[in-house]
Amino acid sequence: LTGLLNHGTFEDRLERSVHAGTTFSLIMLDLDDFRDVNNALGHQAGDDVLRSIATALVHAGRETDQIFRYGGDEFSILLPGTDATGAMQVAERAASAVRGAGGSVSASIGVATFPVDGDDARSVLLAADRACFVAKRGGRDRIATAAEGLALASEFSQKAPTPIDTGGSTPV
């Protein structure tokens, strides 16, 4: 639909990036309120918006960046040889590109860097995804870092309810 690489290719490239052992960053981008586009204008219009956003992301990225449609209204961008500062610059351009291409659509974006924010594919992905969640939870149309995502995860774990002692009986 978008002409971008797919989720399976993303997983492969992420693993390869980790095995290469050099610094890279990962951007997870989730479109805000995209469902409203489909509901108001129909799925064909939504598909057109997705294509426009995909094209805009390609133009916002650098020649070395790898852009994927992660699924539905989510995109991921692998940034080879890029530290956290460089990733934030690309994330800003990506956010601006989405706003320009998607009409009323914006994006919540999470950024993580290997090996600082994770030492394997799973942990880097989790860090970027968690950061994306923070961006969405923080009001949408914003960029969050892996450190912000980790702080939120820590906050949730501190608030976790303690198990209730049922005195050995199982509640019905």
XYZ file of N, CA, C and O in Angstrom:
688
model
N 0.813 -1.207 0.000
C 0.000 0.000 0.000
C 0.856 1.271 0.000
O 0.597 2.194 -0.734
N 1.876 1.297 0.869
C 2.675 2.516 1.022
C 3.973 2.500 0.211
O 4.615 3.530 0.072
N 4.361 1.330 -0.250
C 5.637 1.220 -0.950
C 6.828 1.110 -0.004
O 7.967 1.028 -0.445
N 6.558 1.099 1.297
C 7.635 0.974 2.282
C 7.929 -0.495 2.567
O 7.134 -1.374 2.243
N 9.054 -0.726 3.218
C 9.387 -2.066 3.676
C 8.389 -2.484 4.749
O 7.814 -1.637 5.439
N 8.205 -3.806 4.917
C 7.168 -4.289 5.843
C 7.737 -4.686 7.206
O 8.944 -4.637 7.443
N 6.842 -5.120 8.076
C 7.171 -5.486 9.451
C 8.209 -6.612 9.521
O 9.143 -6.552 10.328
N 8.040 -7.631 8.708
C 8.996 -8.748 8.712
C 10.396 -8.296 8.334
O 11.389 -8.719 8.951
N 10.491 -7.441 7.340
C 11.793 -6.912 6.932
C 12.375 -6.043 8.038
O 13.579 -6.071 8.295
N 11.509 -5.287 8.717
C 11.961 -4.472 9.843
C 12.628 -5.345 10.908
O 13.723 -5.038 11.381
N 11.961 -6.426 11.297
C 12.519 -7.300 12.332
C 13.883 -7.841 11.925
O 14.812 -7.891 12.732
N 14.011 -8.236 10.658
C 15.278 -8.746 10.147
C 16.362 -7.667 10.203
O 17.470 -7.907 10.673
N 16.039 -6.479 9.732
C 17.024 -5.387 9.698
C 17.400 -4.930 11.108
O 18.545 -4.558 11.362
N 16.450 -4.959 12.023
C 16.751 -4.602 13.410
C 17.737 -5.602 14.001
O 18.734 -5.215 14.619
N 17.484 -6.887 13.795
C 18.410 -7.927 14.284
C 19.798 -7.748 13.669
O 20.810 -7.840 14.377
N 19.838 -7.502 12.378
C 21.131 -7.310 11.709
C 21.876 -6.104 12.265
O 23.098 -6.135 12.413
N 21.140 -5.040 12.553
C 21.750 -3.830 13.109
C 22.375 -4.118 14.463
O 23.485 -3.668 14.758
N 21.674 -4.874 15.294
C 22.208 -5.239 16.611
C 23.459 -6.095 16.450
O 24.474 -5.863 17.111
N 23.398 -7.094 15.569
C 24.543 -7.992 15.381
C 25.756 -7.266 14.809
O 26.892 -7.667 15.082
N 25.532 -6.183 14.067
C 26.652 -5.397 13.547
C 27.408 -4.725 14.692
O 28.607 -4.462 14.586
N 26.692 -4.453 15.780
C 27.342 -3.929 16.976
C 27.660 -2.444 16.958
O 28.284 -1.947 17.892
N 27.271 -1.733 15.933
C 27.543 -0.298 15.873
C 26.303 0.489 16.305
O 25.175 -0.005 16.235
N 26.533 1.704 16.737
C 25.442 2.558 17.194
C 24.422 2.779 16.081
O 24.777 2.990 14.921
N 23.155 2.698 16.458
C 22.057 3.072 15.573
C 20.908 3.528 16.453
O 20.888 3.287 17.657
N 19.970 4.213 15.853
C 18.774 4.627 16.591
C 17.543 4.086 15.910
O 17.567 3.719 14.725
N 16.468 4.035 16.675
C 15.188 3.538 16.198
C 14.109 4.543 16.557
O 14.043 4.999 17.700
N 13.306 4.874 15.571
C 12.153 5.750 15.774
C 10.898 4.916 15.563
O 10.771 4.235 14.548
N 10.000 4.970 16.530
C 8.670 4.373 16.392
C 7.688 5.526 16.298
O 7.706 6.431 17.130
N 6.851 5.488 15.281
C 5.941 6.583 14.987
C 4.529 6.035 14.865
O 4.295 5.120 14.080
N 3.620 6.553 15.658
C 2.226 6.113 15.665
C 1.359 7.319 15.323
O 1.426 8.348 16.002
N 0.568 7.204 14.273
C -0.276 8.323 13.860
C -1.360 8.580 14.898
O -1.966 7.646 15.420
N -1.583 9.845 15.186
C -2.594 10.249 16.159
C -3.938 10.410 15.469
O -4.030 11.045 14.414
N -4.955 9.829 16.060
C -6.337 10.011 15.597
C -6.542 9.619 14.129
O -7.417 10.162 13.453
N -5.745 8.687 13.655
C -5.897 8.268 12.254
C -7.251 7.612 12.010
O -7.819 7.737 10.924
N -7.784 6.964 13.022
C -9.093 6.326 12.896
C -10.150 7.353 12.460
O -11.069 7.032 11.716
N -9.991 8.594 12.928
C -10.945 9.640 12.559
C -10.962 9.885 11.052
O -12.005 10.188 10.482
N -9.809 9.770 10.409
C -9.733 9.943 8.953
C -10.564 8.862 8.268
O -11.392 9.155 7.396
N -10.345 7.624 8.666
C -11.104 6.515 8.077
C -12.595 6.657 8.342
O -13.418 6.424 7.451
N -12.953 7.039 9.562
C -14.366 7.164 9.909
C -15.047 8.313 9.184
O -16.197 8.208 8.775
N -14.350 9.422 9.019
C -14.949 10.602 8.396
C -14.913 10.560 6.871
O -15.856 10.997 6.214
N -13.825 10.035 6.328
C -13.621 10.117 4.875
C -13.640 8.778 4.163
O -13.636 8.740 2.935
N -13.589 7.694 4.910
C -13.570 6.369 4.308
C -12.164 5.805 4.221
O -11.177 6.528 4.311
N -12.109 4.501 4.037
C -10.819 3.804 4.035
C -9.964 4.132 2.817
O -8.736 4.138 2.914
N -10.571 4.416 1.681
C -9.757 4.791 0.515
C -9.026 6.098 0.771
O -7.847 6.238 0.446
N -9.715 7.054 1.398
C -9.060 8.319 1.747
C -7.966 8.059 2.786
O -6.884 8.662 2.716
N -8.242 7.166 3.726
C -7.233 6.804 4.721
C -6.001 6.194 4.069
O -4.869 6.511 4.447
N -6.225 5.338 3.080
C -5.096 4.749 2.349
C -4.291 5.830 1.635
O -3.058 5.788 1.610
N -4.984 6.819 1.058
C -4.287 7.928 0.395
C -3.433 8.708 1.390
O -2.298 9.097 1.079
N -3.978 8.932 2.589
C -3.226 9.641 3.626
C -1.999 8.820 4.025
O -0.903 9.375 4.166
N -2.159 7.510 4.194
C -1.011 6.662 4.541
C 0.076 6.739 3.471
O 1.268 6.823 3.790
N -0.326 6.716 2.221
C 0.652 6.819 1.126
C 1.362 8.178 1.161
O 2.583 8.255 0.980
N 0.613 9.233 1.391
C 1.208 10.577 1.465
C 2.197 10.677 2.617
O 3.278 11.256 2.475
N 1.822 10.122 3.751
C 2.709 10.164 4.911
C 3.962 9.332 4.652
O 5.073 9.756 4.994
N 3.809 8.169 4.046
C 4.974 7.329 3.728
C 5.948 8.091 2.831
O 7.162 8.102 3.082
N 5.433 8.738 1.816
C 6.280 9.525 0.912
C 6.962 10.663 1.658
O 8.156 10.914 1.482
N 6.216 11.340 2.521
C 6.774 12.448 3.296
C 7.873 11.962 4.243
O 8.892 12.639 4.418
N 7.687 10.785 4.843
C 8.708 10.242 5.732
C 9.983 9.907 4.970
O 11.091 10.139 5.471
N 9.830 9.362 3.783
C 11.007 9.060 2.958
C 11.776 10.349 2.665
O 13.004 10.393 2.786
N 11.053 11.413 2.327
C 11.717 12.686 2.027
C 12.311 13.344 3.266
O 13.293 14.085 3.166
N 11.725 13.091 4.435
C 12.226 13.675 5.681
C 13.467 12.948 6.180
O 14.272 13.517 6.915
N 13.605 11.686 5.781
C 14.749 10.891 6.221
C 15.990 11.181 5.404
O 15.968 11.932 4.432
N 17.057 10.548 5.830
C 18.321 10.670 5.113
C 18.483 9.461 4.205
O 17.765 8.473 4.344
N 19.405 9.533 3.315
C 19.609 8.454 2.339
C 19.864 7.105 3.013
O 19.446 6.069 2.508
N 20.510 7.106 4.158
C 20.859 5.858 4.841
C 19.730 5.313 5.720
O 19.803 4.171 6.162
N 18.710 6.122 5.998
C 17.625 5.696 6.875
C 16.755 4.648 6.201
O 16.560 4.683 4.990
N 16.248 3.714 6.994
C 15.377 2.653 6.487
C 14.004 2.840 7.119
O 13.872 2.802 8.339
N 12.995 3.046 6.275
C 11.658 3.365 6.759
C 10.726 2.192 6.471
O 10.706 1.655 5.369
N 9.940 1.818 7.488
C 9.081 0.644 7.416
C 7.661 1.010 7.818
O 7.456 1.841 8.697
N 6.711 0.340 7.224
C 5.355 0.384 7.763
C 5.307 -0.758 8.769
O 5.339 -1.932 8.415
N 5.255 -0.407 10.023
C 5.300 -1.391 11.098
C 3.983 -2.142 11.177
O 3.948 -3.328 11.442
N 2.901 -1.447 10.925
C 1.575 -2.050 10.929
C 0.519 -0.971 11.029
O 0.765 0.086 11.609
N -0.636 -1.187 10.448
C -1.750 -0.243 10.556
C -1.324 1.182 10.313
O -0.965 1.556 9.203
N -1.343 1.982 11.374
C -0.953 3.386 11.271
C 0.349 3.653 12.037
O 0.570 4.734 12.553
N 1.202 2.641 12.076
C 2.490 2.765 12.746
C 3.632 2.581 11.742
O 3.559 1.742 10.846
N 4.672 3.367 11.956
C 5.854 3.321 11.110
C 7.080 3.212 12.005
O 7.047 3.626 13.166
N 8.159 2.659 11.481
C 9.423 2.618 12.205
C 10.521 3.069 11.256
O 10.425 2.892 10.034
N 11.540 3.659 11.849
C 12.666 4.156 11.057
C 13.949 3.720 11.750
O 14.174 4.046 12.920
N 14.772 2.969 11.044
C 16.104 2.600 11.531
C 17.096 3.630 11.023
O 17.108 3.948 9.821
N 17.922 4.128 11.935
C 18.876 5.186 11.615
C 20.293 4.674 11.868
O 20.831 4.824 12.970
N 20.915 4.037 10.867
C 22.263 3.490 11.054
C 23.276 4.575 11.423
O 23.205 5.703 10.912
N 24.185 4.243 12.337
C 25.263 5.157 12.700
C 24.792 6.451 13.339
O 25.503 7.455 13.279
N 23.621 6.428 13.950
C 23.036 7.661 14.475
C 22.869 7.586 15.988
O 22.266 6.651 16.501
N 23.386 8.610 16.673
C 23.226 8.676 18.119
C 21.898 9.347 18.471
O 21.116 9.721 17.588
N 21.647 9.529 19.760
C 20.372 10.071 20.227
C 20.121 11.486 19.710
O 18.996 11.822 19.333
N 21.154 12.308 19.651
C 20.990 13.678 19.165
C 20.567 13.693 17.702
O 19.619 14.392 17.327
N 21.228 12.900 16.894
C 20.870 12.807 15.475
C 19.478 12.232 15.290
O 18.719 12.675 14.412
N 19.120 11.264 16.127
C 17.791 10.655 16.026
C 16.698 11.666 16.339
O 15.643 11.672 15.705
N 16.925 12.516 17.315
C 15.932 13.545 17.650
C 15.749 14.518 16.484
O 14.629 14.957 16.213
N 16.809 14.817 15.770
C 16.699 15.700 14.611
C 15.844 15.050 13.516
O 14.977 15.702 12.927
N 16.077 13.775 13.258
C 15.280 13.065 12.258
C 13.830 12.951 12.734
O 12.891 13.120 11.950
N 13.632 12.699 14.025
C 12.277 12.592 14.574
C 11.514 13.911 14.396
O 10.325 13.901 14.049
N 12.182 15.027 14.611
C 11.541 16.342 14.404
C 11.122 16.520 12.946
O 10.017 16.979 12.662
N 12.010 16.146 12.034
C 11.668 16.243 10.606
C 10.518 15.309 10.252
O 9.629 15.663 9.471
N 10.505 14.107 10.844
C 9.426 13.150 10.578
C 8.096 13.690 11.099
O 7.072 13.600 10.413
N 8.097 14.268 12.301
C 6.866 14.839 12.866
C 6.339 15.957 11.981
O 5.128 16.025 11.698
N 7.213 16.795 11.518
C 6.822 17.892 10.636
C 6.296 17.362 9.303
O 5.305 17.871 8.763
N 6.940 16.325 8.800
C 6.508 15.723 7.527
C 5.102 15.141 7.650
O 4.279 15.294 6.745
N 4.808 14.485 8.756
C 3.473 13.912 8.971
C 2.437 15.019 9.024
O 1.386 14.939 8.381
N 2.721 16.070 9.791
C 1.768 17.182 9.882
C 1.520 17.795 8.508
O 0.396 18.173 8.188
N 2.546 17.875 7.686
C 2.408 18.464 6.359
C 1.675 17.584 5.369
O 0.991 18.064 4.477
N 1.801 16.277 5.533
C 1.234 15.349 4.549
C -0.115 14.784 4.953
O -0.885 14.353 4.107
N -0.402 14.775 6.243
C -1.578 14.063 6.727
C -2.794 14.910 7.015
O -3.729 14.430 7.646
N -2.787 16.174 6.605
C -3.929 17.029 6.905
C -4.021 17.272 8.392
O -3.157 17.911 8.983
N -5.042 16.721 9.030
C -5.231 16.927 10.471
C -4.512 15.863 11.299
O -4.604 15.870 12.525
N -3.775 14.982 10.659
C -3.100 13.889 11.348
C -1.734 14.357 11.851
O -1.005 15.050 11.145
N -1.408 13.958 13.070
C -0.088 14.194 13.639
C 0.468 12.837 14.066
O -0.163 11.814 13.836
N 1.632 12.855 14.710
C 2.241 11.593 15.124
C 2.826 11.694 16.519
O 3.359 12.729 16.906
N 2.713 10.618 17.249
C 3.421 10.440 18.513
C 4.643 9.599 18.187
O 4.529 8.568 17.514
N 5.801 10.040 18.668
C 7.059 9.436 18.247
C 7.904 9.067 19.459
O 8.051 9.853 20.393
N 8.455 7.853 19.415
C 9.385 7.393 20.433
C 10.743 7.128 19.819
O 10.832 6.626 18.697
N 11.810 7.476 20.547
C 13.174 7.350 20.041
C 14.026 6.558 21.030
O 13.990 6.816 22.236
N 14.791 5.598 20.508
C 15.737 4.830 21.323
C 17.023 4.639 20.528
O 17.011 4.655 19.295
N 18.123 4.455 21.255
C 19.429 4.300 20.624
C 20.118 3.049 21.158
O 20.103 2.787 22.360
N 20.702 2.277 20.247
C 21.492 1.095 20.589
C 22.944 1.521 20.736
O 23.430 2.295 19.900
N 23.677 1.075 21.722
C 23.332 0.153 22.787
C 22.911 0.857 24.079
O 22.676 0.201 25.085
N 22.783 2.165 24.068
C 22.478 2.924 25.282
C 21.129 2.524 25.884
O 21.018 2.320 27.092
N 20.108 2.398 25.046
C 18.749 2.147 25.535
C 18.327 0.681 25.462
O 17.207 0.346 25.824
N 19.206 -0.158 24.989
C 18.930 -1.588 24.903
C 20.102 -2.278 24.251
O 20.733 -1.708 23.362
N 20.386 -3.504 24.686
C 21.550 -4.212 24.153
C 21.190 -5.363 23.218
O 22.049 -6.112 22.789
N 19.893 -5.489 22.908
C 19.466 -6.469 21.912
C 18.246 -5.898 21.178
O 17.717 -4.842 21.554
N 17.820 -6.585 20.138
C 16.731 -6.074 19.301
C 15.455 -5.870 20.112
O 14.782 -4.832 19.989
N 15.128 -6.828 20.937
C 13.897 -6.758 21.722
C 13.898 -5.555 22.655
O 12.922 -4.834 22.767
N 15.007 -5.329 23.344
C 15.052 -4.239 24.323
C 15.092 -2.861 23.661
O 14.517 -1.906 24.195
N 15.731 -2.740 22.516
C 15.726 -1.454 21.806
C 14.317 -1.159 21.292
O 13.830 -0.031 21.412
N 13.670 -2.172 20.748
C 12.293 -1.999 20.277
C 11.366 -1.634 21.431
O 10.539 -0.726 21.316
N 11.503 -2.312 22.544
C 10.685 -2.015 23.716
C 10.915 -0.576 24.177
O 9.965 0.141 24.509
N 12.165 -0.136 24.188
C 12.488 1.228 24.624
C 11.845 2.264 23.708
O 11.269 3.253 24.174
N 11.908 2.047 22.402
C 11.309 2.989 21.456
C 9.788 2.954 21.541
O 9.120 3.994 21.491
N 9.233 1.760 21.687
C 7.782 1.608 21.779
C 7.248 2.255 23.059
O 6.220 2.926 23.053
N 7.946 2.054 24.150
C 7.565 2.657 25.426
C 7.601 4.188 25.313
O 6.713 4.877 25.805
N 8.634 4.699 24.655
C 8.746 6.147 24.456
C 7.589 6.662 23.609
O 7.025 7.728 23.885
N 7.207 5.911 22.602
C 6.072 6.289 21.756
C 4.793 6.349 22.592
O 3.973 7.268 22.437
N 4.628 5.403 23.482
C 3.477 5.392 24.378
C 3.460 6.650 25.250
O 2.419 7.267 25.466
N 4.625 7.045 25.752
C 4.733 8.254 26.565
C 4.316 9.478 25.750
O 3.600 10.348 26.247
N 4.757 9.530 24.495
C 4.390 10.655 23.635
C 2.874 10.709 23.446
O 2.262 11.776 23.520
N 2.262 9.565 23.227
C 0.811 9.512 23.037
C 0.092 9.891 24.324
O -0.844 10.679 24.321
N 0.550 9.348 25.415
C -0.058 9.615 26.721
C 0.132 11.073 27.128
O -0.691 11.637 27.836
N 1.200 11.683 26.663
C 1.516 13.063 27.028
C 0.781 14.103 26.212
O 1.091 15.291 26.310
N -0.146 13.698 25.393
C -0.935 14.668 24.654
C -0.832 14.554 23.147
O -1.417 15.343 22.427
N -0.084 13.600 22.659
C 0.045 13.355 21.226
C 0.824 14.476 20.535
O 1.107 15.485 21.121
N 1.165 14.235 19.280
C 1.938 15.181 18.473
C 3.200 15.628 19.219
O 3.505 16.808 19.296
N 3.891 14.646 19.770
C 5.139 14.963 20.441
C 6.128 13.816 20.296
O 5.771 12.737 19.850
N 7.348 14.094 20.713
C 8.436 13.128 20.640
C 8.901 12.840 22.059
O 9.079 13.770 22.855
N 9.082 11.576 22.374
C 9.586 11.179 23.690
C 10.810 10.292 23.514
O 10.948 9.586 22.520
N 11.664 10.338 24.496
C 12.898 9.549 24.477
C 12.717 8.248 25.252
O 11.787 8.106 26.044
N 13.652 7.349 25.044
C 13.643 6.088 25.784
C 13.748 6.343 27.279
O 13.135 5.626 28.077
N 14.497 7.364 27.682
C 14.614 7.688 29.108
C 13.256 8.069 29.683
O 12.912 7.668 30.803
N 12.456 8.816 28.930
C 11.110 9.169 29.389
C 10.240 7.914 29.493
O 9.435 7.782 30.419
N 10.391 7.021 28.544
C 9.644 5.764 28.580
C 10.020 4.916 29.770
O 9.165 4.319 30.429
N 11.296 4.872 30.091
C 11.770 4.104 31.235
C 11.249 4.709 32.544
O 10.851 3.986 33.451
N 11.226 6.034 32.626
C 10.711 6.702 33.824
C 9.238 6.364 34.031
O 8.805 6.106 35.158
N 8.462 6.338 32.946
C 7.047 6.001 33.063
C 6.870 4.542 33.479
O 6.045 4.238 34.330
N 7.657 3.663 32.897
C 7.569 2.240 33.266
C 7.892 2.062 34.742
O 7.243 1.284 35.438
N 8.881 2.789 35.228
C 9.246 2.722 36.634
C 8.110 3.238 37.508
O 7.806 2.662 38.549
N 7.471 4.304 37.061
C 6.335 4.864 37.798
C 5.206 3.842 37.897
O 4.614 3.657 38.956
N 4.907 3.153 36.790
C 3.854 2.142 36.793
C 4.210 0.988 37.725
O 3.369 0.485 38.445
N 5.472 0.544 37.695
C 5.847 -0.595 38.523
C 5.799 -0.233 40.008
O 5.523 -1.082 40.846
N 6.050 1.021 40.354
C 5.966 1.455 41.747
C 4.522 1.523 42.223
O 4.249 1.405 43.404
N 3.587 1.720 41.291
C 2.173 1.820 41.642
C 1.439 0.494 41.520
O 0.244 0.439 41.737
N 2.150 -0.564 41.170
C 1.503 -1.863 40.964
C 0.806 -2.310 42.240
O 1.370 -2.196 43.332
N -0.411 -2.788 42.110
C -1.137 -3.230 43.307
C -0.484 -4.465 43.917
O 0.087 -5.290 43.220
N -0.585 -4.556 45.232
C -0.047 -5.732 45.909
C -1.116 -6.812 45.916
O -2.313 -6.518 45.967
N -0.697 -8.072 45.854
C -1.685 -9.169 45.862
C -2.494 -9.152 47.151
O -1.993 -8.826 48.225
N -3.746 -9.494 47.037
C -4.631 -9.546 48.197
C -4.534 -10.937 48.814
O -4.616 -11.950 48.124
N -4.370 -10.969 50.145
C -4.307 -12.242 50.860
C -5.730 -12.770 51.016
O -6.570 -12.140 51.650
N -6.008 -13.878 50.395
C -7.342 -14.467 50.466
C -7.421 -15.550 51.534
O -8.388 -16.299 51.599
N -6.399 -15.624 52.355
C -6.421 -16.608 53.437
C -6.404 -18.036 52.935
O -6.904 -18.936 53.588
N -5.856 -18.261 51.760
C -5.734 -19.608 51.236
C -6.933 -20.065 50.433
O -6.886 -21.091 49.796
N -8.013 -19.325 50.518
C -9.176 -19.724 49.722
C -9.164 -18.995 48.400
O -8.617 -17.915 48.272
N -9.742 -19.610 47.422
C -9.822 -19.017 46.101
C -11.149 -18.293 45.966
O -12.200 -18.897 46.175
N -11.101 -16.971 45.658
C -12.370 -16.256 45.512
C -13.145 -16.772 44.307
O -12.569 -17.219 43.329
N -14.456 -16.723 44.429
C -15.330 -17.209 43.369
C -15.739 -16.072 42.485
O -15.972 -15.003 42.828
